[in-house]
Amino acid sequence: MKTLFKNIKQLLQVRDSGVLKVSGAEMKELPSISNAWMLVEDDRIADFGSMNDAYTGDFDKAVDLNGKMLLPSWCDSHTHIVYAGNREQEFADRIKGLTYEEIANRGGGILNSAETLQKTSENELYEQSARRLEEVIGLGTGAVEIKSGYGLTEDAELKMLRVIRKLKKNYQLPVKATFLGAHAIPSEFKSEPKIYMDLVIEEILPEVARQELAEYIDIFCEKGYFSVEDTNRLLTEAKKLGLKPKIHVNQFHSIGGIKAAVDHGALSVDHLEVMTSEDLEILKNSQTIPVALPSCSLFLSIPYTPARDLIDAGLPLALATDFNPGSTPSGNMNLVISLACIKMKMTPEEAINAATINGAYAMELSEEVGSITRGKKANFIVTKEIPSYTFLPYAFGTNSIDSVYLNGKIWQHESAKSL
Ligand SMILES: [Zn+2]
């Protein structure tokens, strides 16, 4: 099946194969073709070019985009889409003046989500999570990473990871799974956190690996959560079992987690709202990609990741949602790119690069998705008729998406529900 998309106002993020991420000044460039065509064959991008040099080969169907733009789907490399219930009560409490840490100390926060999740059946958890995944696909996300970490018992963590595996099987987008058993210390281990780390490392982690339920390992390396020592210990053991690190670090304090992550060859370090010049130097000498989560900063009213410092130091940067019930109840990558421009002073080109090719890199998927490249998966967004791509981050809160395609087919909610 060959489908020809023609009269594309602008075909964005056109790359040769081999570009797996863009760093520093390269992020300022968003290669594109004005007045373009693109040929999709089955589930792949087969070819593209300018309408001035029109496609003359055969095709089964033509779609006239007449003034609309086409860009690769968003690649959201950091989410917690699998969770049970919501935490709108804590949202209201925070409005009244309680801090995130105070809510956590009262048994709220991650522990509240864990308690709800432990009581929720696997089927119900799947149904709730599938609704959120469908919502984010509709918002243009075409590849996603999902973490465990709201279970905090062996049964509940494995339940979450099985739900992620089922989502991966039933939905037509690449899904990567991350084991985040070290997300918070359950209250019964509060006085002896080391015993919880022993449980995660000696019992749950080997079972996750044995059942091949996750590709990545994560830990919330932060004061009051897990120490650098815990991080080193977990990452060492996870590596032996073939799980690469992608870790939560420097959200509230810089305690040495970035060095630990880089020492263990982490694929990504995520959050980074608080960065020291030493942290920046460590990242400059690594292959680890920084990931910023600006909708979390918006929701918690905490500092934004210093994107300018990172990019101006020549580093790559990816953007992701952090979709989770406590600190970011939103999986909207369109809002993320707006916030990146408005609050982090990233240019529209940098934000789009960070949300596509660099997001794909942060999931080891940039050979498959993240750009308009011959041979890549045909996961893409068709915009409404908009004046320029700068309109996407500029018109924050406006839905500029006309349609989304996964594997070369237009995506509709119904197509997934029949599975
Ligand atoms: Zn997170």
GROMACS .gro file of C-alpha atoms and ligand atoms in nm:
model
  420
    1MET     CA    1   0.000   0.000   0.000
    2LYS     CA    2   0.151   0.330  -0.113
    3THR     CA    3   0.001   0.661   0.003
    4LEU     CA    4   0.115   0.991  -0.144
    5PHE     CA    5   0.080   1.300   0.076
    6LYS     CA    6   0.098   1.605  -0.148
    7ASN     CA    7   0.087   1.985  -0.123
    8ILE     CA    8   0.239   1.976   0.225
    9LYS     CA    9   0.293   2.341   0.322
   10GLN     CA   10   0.611   2.243   0.505
   11LEU     CA   11   0.763   1.903   0.572
   12LEU     CA   12   0.949   1.945   0.901
   13GLN     CA   13   1.244   1.770   1.061
   14VAL     CA   14   1.375   1.611   0.740
   15ARG     CA   15   1.695   1.421   0.819
   16ASP     CA   16   1.933   1.174   0.662
   17SER     CA   17   1.952   0.841   0.837
   18GLY     CA   18   2.243   0.837   1.077
   19VAL     CA   19   2.141   1.153   1.264
   20LEU     CA   20   2.051   1.003   1.601
   21LYS     CA   21   2.043   1.322   1.807
   22VAL     CA   22   2.128   1.691   1.774
   23SER     CA   23   2.340   1.882   2.024
   24GLY     CA   24   2.422   2.242   2.110
   25ALA     CA   25   2.412   2.479   1.810
   26GLU     CA   26   2.281   2.198   1.583
   27MET     CA   27   1.954   2.221   1.776
   28LYS     CA   28   1.889   2.566   1.625
   29GLU     CA   29   1.834   2.408   1.285
   30LEU     CA   30   1.514   2.237   1.184
   31PRO     CA   31   1.569   2.109   0.830
   32SER     CA   32   1.248   2.126   0.626
   33ILE     CA   33   1.109   2.129   0.272
   34SER     CA   34   0.846   2.386   0.176
   35ASN     CA   35   0.564   2.279  -0.061
   36ALA     CA   36   0.652   1.913  -0.032
   37TRP     CA   37   0.528   1.559  -0.094
   38MET     CA   38   0.589   1.244   0.106
   39LEU     CA   39   0.533   0.885   0.005
   40VAL     CA   40   0.442   0.626   0.269
   41GLU     CA   41   0.471   0.260   0.180
   42ASP     CA   42   0.293   0.034   0.429
   43ASP     CA   43   0.423   0.142   0.770
   44ARG     CA   44   0.735   0.327   0.651
   45ILE     CA   45   0.837   0.664   0.506
   46ALA     CA   46   0.949   0.564   0.156
   47ASP     CA   47   1.044   0.895  -0.004
   48PHE     CA   48   0.982   1.271  -0.006
   49GLY     CA   49   1.071   1.581  -0.203
   50SER     CA   50   0.957   1.920  -0.328
   51MET     CA   51   0.634   1.960  -0.529
   52ASN     CA   52   0.851   2.142  -0.787
   53ASP     CA   53   1.012   1.807  -0.845
   54ALA     CA   54   0.689   1.608  -0.820
   55TYR     CA   55   0.666   1.237  -0.749
   56THR     CA   56   0.599   1.048  -1.070
   57GLY     CA   57   0.595   0.689  -0.947
   58ASP     CA   58   0.289   0.479  -0.870
   59PHE     CA   59   0.072   0.498  -0.559
   60ASP     CA   60  -0.258   0.356  -0.434
   61LYS     CA   61  -0.400   0.663  -0.266
   62ALA     CA   62  -0.328   1.036  -0.255
   63VAL     CA   63  -0.396   1.270   0.035
   64ASP     CA   64  -0.397   1.643  -0.046
   65LEU     CA   65  -0.271   1.830   0.260
   66ASN     CA   66  -0.336   2.164   0.096
   67GLY     CA   67  -0.160   2.409   0.326
   68LYS     CA   68  -0.117   2.183   0.627
   69MET     CA   69   0.220   2.094   0.775
   70LEU     CA   70   0.363   1.750   0.845
   71LEU     CA   71   0.613   1.665   1.116
   72PRO     CA   72   0.730   1.351   1.299
   73SER     CA   73   0.525   1.247   1.602
   74TRP     CA   74   0.637   1.362   1.943
   75CYS     CA   75   0.869   1.120   2.124
   76ASP     CA   76   0.787   1.134   2.495
   77SER     CA   77   1.081   0.970   2.672
   78HIS     CA   78   0.963   1.009   3.033
   79THR     CA   79   0.614   0.919   3.155
   80HIS     CA   80   0.434   0.743   3.436
   81ILE     CA   81   0.114   0.681   3.237
   82VAL     CA   82   0.033   0.360   3.425
   83TYR     CA   83  -0.123   0.468   3.753
   84ALA     CA   84  -0.449   0.425   3.942
   85GLY     CA   85  -0.686   0.699   4.047
   86ASN     CA   86  -0.587   1.063   4.064
   87ARG     CA   87  -0.457   1.308   4.323
   88GLU     CA   88  -0.674   1.613   4.271
   89GLN     CA   89  -0.723   1.645   4.649
   90GLU     CA   90  -0.349   1.707   4.692
   91PHE     CA   91  -0.371   1.962   4.412
   92ALA     CA   92  -0.632   2.147   4.615
   93ASP     CA   93  -0.416   2.113   4.930
   94ARG     CA   94  -0.119   2.264   4.752
   95ILE     CA   95  -0.331   2.558   4.641
   96LYS     CA   96  -0.405   2.614   5.009
   97GLY     CA   97  -0.030   2.632   5.081
   98LEU     CA   98   0.109   2.284   5.152
   99THR     CA   99   0.437   2.198   4.977
  100TYR     CA  100   0.511   1.881   4.778
  101GLU     CA  101   0.740   1.769   5.060
  102GLU     CA  102   0.480   1.839   5.330
  103ILE     CA  103   0.220   1.640   5.138
  104ALA     CA  104   0.469   1.353   5.102
  105ASN     CA  105   0.542   1.362   5.476
  106ARG     CA  106   0.168   1.328   5.548
  107GLY     CA  107   0.152   1.000   5.355
  108GLY     CA  108   0.038   1.169   5.037
  109GLY     CA  109   0.235   1.189   4.718
  110ILE     CA  110   0.380   0.876   4.562
  111LEU     CA  111   0.278   0.663   4.862
  112ASN     CA  112  -0.085   0.767   4.815
  113SER     CA  113  -0.071   0.654   4.449
  114ALA     CA  114   0.099   0.329   4.552
  115GLU     CA  115  -0.175   0.246   4.801
  116THR     CA  116  -0.445   0.305   4.540
  117LEU     CA  117  -0.258   0.105   4.277
  118GLN     CA  118  -0.202  -0.193   4.505
  119LYS     CA  119  -0.581  -0.217   4.553
  120THR     CA  120  -0.663  -0.180   4.182
  121SER     CA  121  -0.701  -0.492   3.969
  122GLU     CA  122  -0.467  -0.545   3.677
  123ASN     CA  123  -0.755  -0.515   3.429
  124GLU     CA  124  -0.880  -0.192   3.581
  125LEU     CA  125  -0.526  -0.052   3.587
  126TYR     CA  126  -0.489  -0.143   3.220
  127GLU     CA  127  -0.819   0.025   3.129
  128GLN     CA  128  -0.731   0.349   3.312
  129SER     CA  129  -0.383   0.357   3.158
  130ALA     CA  130  -0.506   0.274   2.806
  131ARG     CA  131  -0.740   0.574   2.817
  132ARG     CA  132  -0.446   0.801   2.897
  133LEU     CA  133  -0.229   0.643   2.629
  134GLU     CA  134  -0.506   0.699   2.372
  135GLU     CA  135  -0.534   1.059   2.485
  136VAL     CA  136  -0.162   1.126   2.432
  137ILE     CA  137  -0.159   0.952   2.093
  138GLY     CA  138  -0.441   1.188   1.994
  139LEU     CA  139  -0.218   1.476   2.106
  140GLY     CA  140   0.054   1.364   1.865
  141THR     CA  141   0.276   1.130   2.068
  142GLY     CA  142   0.409   0.850   1.850
  143ALA     CA  143   0.663   0.683   2.082
  144VAL     CA  144   0.658   0.668   2.460
  145GLU     CA  145   0.849   0.545   2.763
  146ILE     CA  146   0.648   0.432   3.066
  147LYS     CA  147   0.779   0.367   3.416
  148SER     CA  148   0.666   0.149   3.704
  149GLY     CA  149   0.715   0.297   4.051
  150TYR     CA  150   0.363   0.334   4.189
  151GLY     CA  151   0.354  -0.026   4.309
  152LEU     CA  152   0.639  -0.037   4.565
  153THR     CA  153   0.572  -0.405   4.641
  154GLU     CA  154   0.688  -0.695   4.427
  155ASP     CA  155   0.332  -0.785   4.324
  156ALA     CA  156   0.229  -0.430   4.242
  157GLU     CA  157   0.551  -0.339   4.055
  158LEU     CA  158   0.523  -0.653   3.840
  159LYS     CA  159   0.153  -0.575   3.783
  160MET     CA  160   0.244  -0.229   3.651
  161LEU     CA  161   0.511  -0.370   3.422
  162ARG     CA  162   0.270  -0.632   3.285
  163VAL     CA  163   0.023  -0.352   3.210
  164ILE     CA  164   0.298  -0.166   3.020
  165ARG     CA  165   0.371  -0.486   2.826
  166LYS     CA  166   0.002  -0.521   2.735
  167LEU     CA  167  -0.014  -0.157   2.619
  168LYS     CA  168   0.291  -0.224   2.406
  169LYS     CA  169   0.120  -0.524   2.247
  170ASN     CA  170  -0.217  -0.357   2.188
  171TYR     CA  171  -0.112  -0.014   2.061
  172GLN     CA  172   0.067   0.066   1.740
  173LEU     CA  173   0.347   0.283   1.877
  174PRO     CA  174   0.688   0.199   2.021
  175VAL     CA  175   0.665   0.168   2.400
  176LYS     CA  176   0.970   0.135   2.627
  177ALA     CA  177   0.939   0.006   2.984
  178THR     CA  178   1.140   0.125   3.284
  179PHE     CA  179   1.155  -0.035   3.629
  180LEU     CA  180   1.129   0.236   3.896
  181GLY     CA  181   1.086   0.032   4.213
  182ALA     CA  182   1.310   0.289   4.387
  183HIS     CA  183   1.060   0.573   4.344
  184ALA     CA  184   0.975   0.629   4.712
  185ILE     CA  185   1.034   0.448   5.040
  186PRO     CA  186   0.712   0.275   5.153
  187SER     CA  187   0.599   0.387   5.501
  188GLU     CA  188   0.660   0.045   5.657
  189PHE     CA  189   1.030   0.083   5.565
  190LYS     CA  190   1.059   0.449   5.671
  191SER     CA  191   1.286   0.371   5.968
  192GLU     CA  192   1.493   0.118   5.775
  193PRO     CA  193   1.513   0.232   5.414
  194LYS     CA  194   1.807  -0.001   5.345
  195ILE     CA  195   1.576  -0.299   5.387
  196TYR     CA  196   1.353  -0.162   5.110
  197MET     CA  197   1.659  -0.121   4.883
  198ASP     CA  198   1.753  -0.481   4.961
  199LEU     CA  199   1.403  -0.589   4.855
  200VAL     CA  200   1.420  -0.389   4.530
  201ILE     CA  201   1.770  -0.508   4.442
  202GLU     CA  202   1.765  -0.867   4.563
  203GLU     CA  203   1.406  -0.969   4.494
  204ILE     CA  204   1.208  -0.744   4.261
  205LEU     CA  205   1.484  -0.647   4.014
  206PRO     CA  206   1.590  -1.008   3.934
  207GLU     CA  207   1.225  -1.099   3.875
  208VAL     CA  208   1.176  -0.799   3.643
  209ALA     CA  209   1.483  -0.909   3.448
  210ARG     CA  210   1.384  -1.277   3.444
  211GLN     CA  211   1.042  -1.195   3.298
  212GLU     CA  212   1.198  -0.938   3.061
  213LEU     CA  213   0.950  -0.675   3.176
  214ALA     CA  214   1.176  -0.368   3.145
  215GLU     CA  215   1.457  -0.231   2.931
  216TYR     CA  216   1.562   0.044   3.170
  217ILE     CA  217   1.626   0.103   3.539
  218ASP     CA  218   1.530   0.423   3.719
  219ILE     CA  219   1.565   0.565   4.072
  220PHE     CA  220   1.453   0.891   4.233
  221CYS     CA  221   1.797   1.012   4.348
  222GLU     CA  222   1.698   1.295   4.581
  223LYS     CA  223   1.716   1.407   4.945
  224GLY     CA  224   1.447   1.224   5.141
  225TYR     CA  225   1.416   0.956   4.872
  226PHE     CA  226   1.724   0.762   4.760
  227SER     CA  227   2.090   0.848   4.813
  228VAL     CA  228   2.382   0.844   4.570
  229GLU     CA  229   2.498   0.530   4.748
  230ASP     CA  230   2.160   0.362   4.682
  231THR     CA  231   2.185   0.477   4.322
  232ASN     CA  232   2.532   0.332   4.273
  233ARG     CA  233   2.427   0.005   4.429
  234LEU     CA  234   2.107  -0.030   4.223
  235LEU     CA  235   2.267   0.068   3.891
  236THR     CA  236   2.556  -0.174   3.945
  237GLU     CA  237   2.319  -0.466   3.999
  238ALA     CA  238   2.082  -0.361   3.719
  239LYS     CA  239   2.370  -0.344   3.473
  240LYS     CA  240   2.456  -0.708   3.545
  241LEU     CA  241   2.099  -0.794   3.441
  242GLY     CA  242   2.114  -0.583   3.123
  243LEU     CA  243   1.904  -0.283   3.234
  244LYS     CA  244   2.040   0.059   3.134
  245PRO     CA  245   1.987   0.360   3.362
  246LYS     CA  246   1.751   0.650   3.292
  247ILE     CA  247   1.724   0.827   3.624
  248HIS     CA  248   1.532   1.100   3.810
  249VAL     CA  249   1.796   1.339   3.937
  250ASN     CA  250   1.854   1.703   4.047
  251GLN     CA  251   1.483   1.784   4.079
  252PHE     CA  252   1.518   1.966   4.412
  253HIS     CA  253   1.886   1.926   4.509
  254SER     CA  254   2.217   1.849   4.344
  255ILE     CA  255   2.354   1.562   4.556
  256GLY     CA  256   2.590   1.389   4.313
  257GLY     CA  257   2.335   1.183   4.122
  258ILE     CA  258   2.448   1.310   3.781
  259LYS     CA  259   2.800   1.182   3.839
  260ALA     CA  260   2.662   0.845   3.952
  261ALA     CA  261   2.441   0.824   3.642
  262VAL     CA  262   2.724   0.913   3.403
  263ASP     CA  263   2.963   0.673   3.579
  264HIS     CA  264   2.713   0.395   3.507
  265GLY     CA  265   2.668   0.497   3.141
  266ALA     CA  266   2.312   0.625   3.184
  267LEU     CA  267   2.113   0.676   2.866
  268SER     CA  268   1.947   0.984   3.016
  269VAL     CA  269   1.933   1.203   3.325
  270ASP     CA  270   1.589   1.351   3.377
  271HIS     CA  271   1.455   1.662   3.560
  272LEU     CA  272   1.773   1.871   3.624
  273GLU     CA  273   1.582   2.170   3.761
  274VAL     CA  274   1.879   2.233   3.993
  275MET     CA  275   2.216   2.222   3.816
  276THR     CA  276   2.565   2.313   3.936
  277SER     CA  277   2.853   2.403   3.705
  278GLU     CA  278   3.016   2.077   3.812
  279ASP     CA  279   2.708   1.879   3.699
  280LEU     CA  280   2.727   2.055   3.363
  281GLU     CA  281   3.095   1.965   3.322
  282ILE     CA  282   3.024   1.599   3.397
  283LEU     CA  283   2.752   1.589   3.131
  284LYS     CA  284   2.980   1.755   2.875
  285ASN     CA  285   3.212   1.457   2.896
  286SER     CA  286   2.943   1.192   2.857
  287GLN     CA  287   2.704   1.021   2.615
  288THR     CA  288   2.416   1.074   2.858
  289ILE     CA  289   2.133   1.294   2.728
  290PRO     CA  290   1.969   1.548   2.962
  291VAL     CA  291   1.587   1.545   2.966
  292ALA     CA  292   1.380   1.844   3.079
  293LEU     CA  293   1.022   1.816   3.205
  294PRO     CA  294   0.880   2.170   3.199
  295SER     CA  295   0.515   2.083   3.269
  296CYS     CA  296   0.630   1.942   3.604
  297SER     CA  297   0.795   2.278   3.682
  298LEU     CA  298   0.473   2.456   3.582
  299PHE     CA  299   0.253   2.235   3.798
  300LEU     CA  300   0.478   2.244   4.108
  301SER     CA  301   0.592   2.606   4.064
  302ILE     CA  302   0.956   2.499   4.087
  303PRO     CA  303   1.247   2.625   3.872
  304TYR     CA  304   1.269   2.518   3.510
  305THR     CA  305   1.564   2.315   3.382
  306PRO     CA  306   1.829   2.569   3.267
  307ALA     CA  307   1.798   2.470   2.901
  308ARG     CA  308   2.006   2.762   2.775
  309ASP     CA  309   2.302   2.664   2.995
  310LEU     CA  310   2.281   2.304   2.874
  311ILE     CA  311   2.240   2.381   2.503
  312ASP     CA  312   2.490   2.667   2.505
  313ALA     CA  313   2.742   2.425   2.660
  314GLY     CA  314   2.705   2.214   2.345
  315LEU     CA  315   2.487   1.946   2.503
  316PRO     CA  316   2.183   1.777   2.350
  317LEU     CA  317   1.851   1.822   2.533
  318ALA     CA  318   1.529   1.621   2.512
  319LEU     CA  319   1.185   1.732   2.629
  320ALA     CA  320   0.928   1.499   2.784
  321THR     CA  321   0.602   1.527   2.978
  322ASP     CA  322   0.662   1.332   3.304
  323PHE     CA  323   0.287   1.250   3.284
  324ASN     CA  324   0.202   1.131   3.638
  325PRO     CA  325  -0.076   1.181   3.894
  326GLY     CA  326   0.120   1.388   4.146
  327SER     CA  327   0.341   1.644   3.979
  328THR     CA  328   0.231   1.646   3.611
  329PRO     CA  329  -0.121   1.525   3.538
  330SER     CA  330  -0.075   1.608   3.169
  331GLY     CA  331   0.074   1.414   2.880
  332ASN     CA  332   0.049   1.698   2.633
  333MET     CA  333   0.376   1.736   2.439
  334ASN     CA  334   0.232   2.042   2.259
  335LEU     CA  335   0.216   2.222   2.592
  336VAL     CA  336   0.570   2.100   2.672
  337ILE     CA  337   0.715   2.265   2.362
  338SER     CA  338   0.527   2.587   2.440
  339LEU     CA  339   0.666   2.591   2.795
  340ALA     CA  340   1.014   2.518   2.664
  341CYS     CA  341   0.995   2.831   2.449
  342ILE     CA  342   0.810   3.055   2.694
  343LYS     CA  343   0.981   2.955   3.019
  344MET     CA  344   1.314   2.801   2.917
  345LYS     CA  345   1.396   3.039   2.631
  346MET     CA  346   1.439   2.760   2.380
  347THR     CA  347   1.373   2.857   2.020
  348PRO     CA  348   1.085   2.680   1.839
  349GLU     CA  349   1.347   2.487   1.637
  350GLU     CA  350   1.527   2.373   1.953
  351ALA     CA  351   1.201   2.273   2.120
  352ILE     CA  352   1.083   2.068   1.820
  353ASN     CA  353   1.423   1.896   1.793
  354ALA     CA  354   1.415   1.822   2.166
  355ALA     CA  355   1.064   1.675   2.143
  356THR     CA  356   1.128   1.458   1.836
  357ILE     CA  357   1.476   1.332   1.741
  358ASN     CA  358   1.630   1.388   2.086
  359GLY     CA  359   1.329   1.234   2.261
  360ALA     CA  360   1.372   0.931   2.036
  361TYR     CA  361   1.742   0.916   2.129
  362ALA     CA  362   1.650   0.918   2.499
  363MET     CA  363   1.459   0.592   2.431
  364GLU     CA  364   1.718   0.442   2.192
  365LEU     CA  365   1.456   0.474   1.917
  366SER     CA  366   1.614   0.732   1.690
  367GLU     CA  367   1.683   0.478   1.417
  368GLU     CA  368   1.307   0.414   1.401
  369VAL     CA  369   1.128   0.743   1.479
  370GLY     CA  370   1.191   1.110   1.559
  371SER     CA  371   1.245   1.251   1.209
  372ILE     CA  372   1.116   1.240   0.853
  373THR     CA  373   1.375   0.999   0.717
  374ARG     CA  374   1.350   0.737   0.444
  375GLY     CA  375   1.296   0.396   0.603
  376LYS     CA  376   1.172   0.525   0.938
  377LYS     CA  377   0.832   0.438   1.080
  378ALA     CA  378   0.554   0.654   0.936
  379ASN     CA  379   0.448   0.799   1.273
  380PHE     CA  380   0.365   1.162   1.209
  381ILE     CA  381   0.144   1.462   1.280
  382VAL     CA  382  -0.054   1.660   1.024
  383THR     CA  383  -0.128   2.010   1.154
  384LYS     CA  384  -0.430   2.225   1.090
  385GLU     CA  385  -0.374   2.512   0.847
  386ILE     CA  386  -0.126   2.719   1.048
  387PRO     CA  387   0.086   3.013   0.933
  388SER     CA  388   0.425   2.868   1.036
  389TYR     CA  389   0.569   2.603   1.267
  390THR     CA  390   0.644   2.876   1.523
  391PHE     CA  391   0.265   2.892   1.565
  392LEU     CA  392   0.280   2.548   1.738
  393PRO     CA  393   0.456   2.668   2.057
  394TYR     CA  394   0.324   3.026   2.020
  395ALA     CA  395  -0.047   2.939   2.031
  396PHE     CA  396  -0.013   2.756   2.364
  397GLY     CA  397  -0.327   2.571   2.467
  398THR     CA  398  -0.460   2.569   2.111
  399ASN     CA  399  -0.494   2.231   1.947
  400SER     CA  400  -0.313   2.275   1.615
  401ILE     CA  401  -0.327   1.905   1.526
  402ASP     CA  402  -0.550   1.793   1.240
  403SER     CA  403  -0.465   1.422   1.246
  404VAL     CA  404  -0.204   1.175   1.365
  405TYR     CA  405  -0.066   0.872   1.184
  406LEU     CA  406   0.089   0.561   1.334
  407ASN     CA  407   0.259   0.308   1.105
  408GLY     CA  408   0.129   0.494   0.801
  409LYS     CA  409  -0.238   0.474   0.905
  410ILE     CA  410  -0.454   0.751   1.038
  411TRP     CA  411  -0.505   0.689   1.407
  412GLN     CA  412  -0.854   0.677   1.553
  413HIS     CA  413  -0.961   0.583   1.904
  414GLU     CA  414  -1.193   0.314   1.764
  415SER     CA  415  -0.906   0.130   1.597
  416ALA     CA  416  -0.751   0.060   1.934
  417LYS     CA  417  -1.074  -0.023   2.118
  418SER     CA  418  -1.151  -0.314   1.886
  419LEU     CA  419  -0.830  -0.490   1.988
  420ZN      ZN  420   0.913   1.125   3.650
   0.00000   0.00000   0.00000
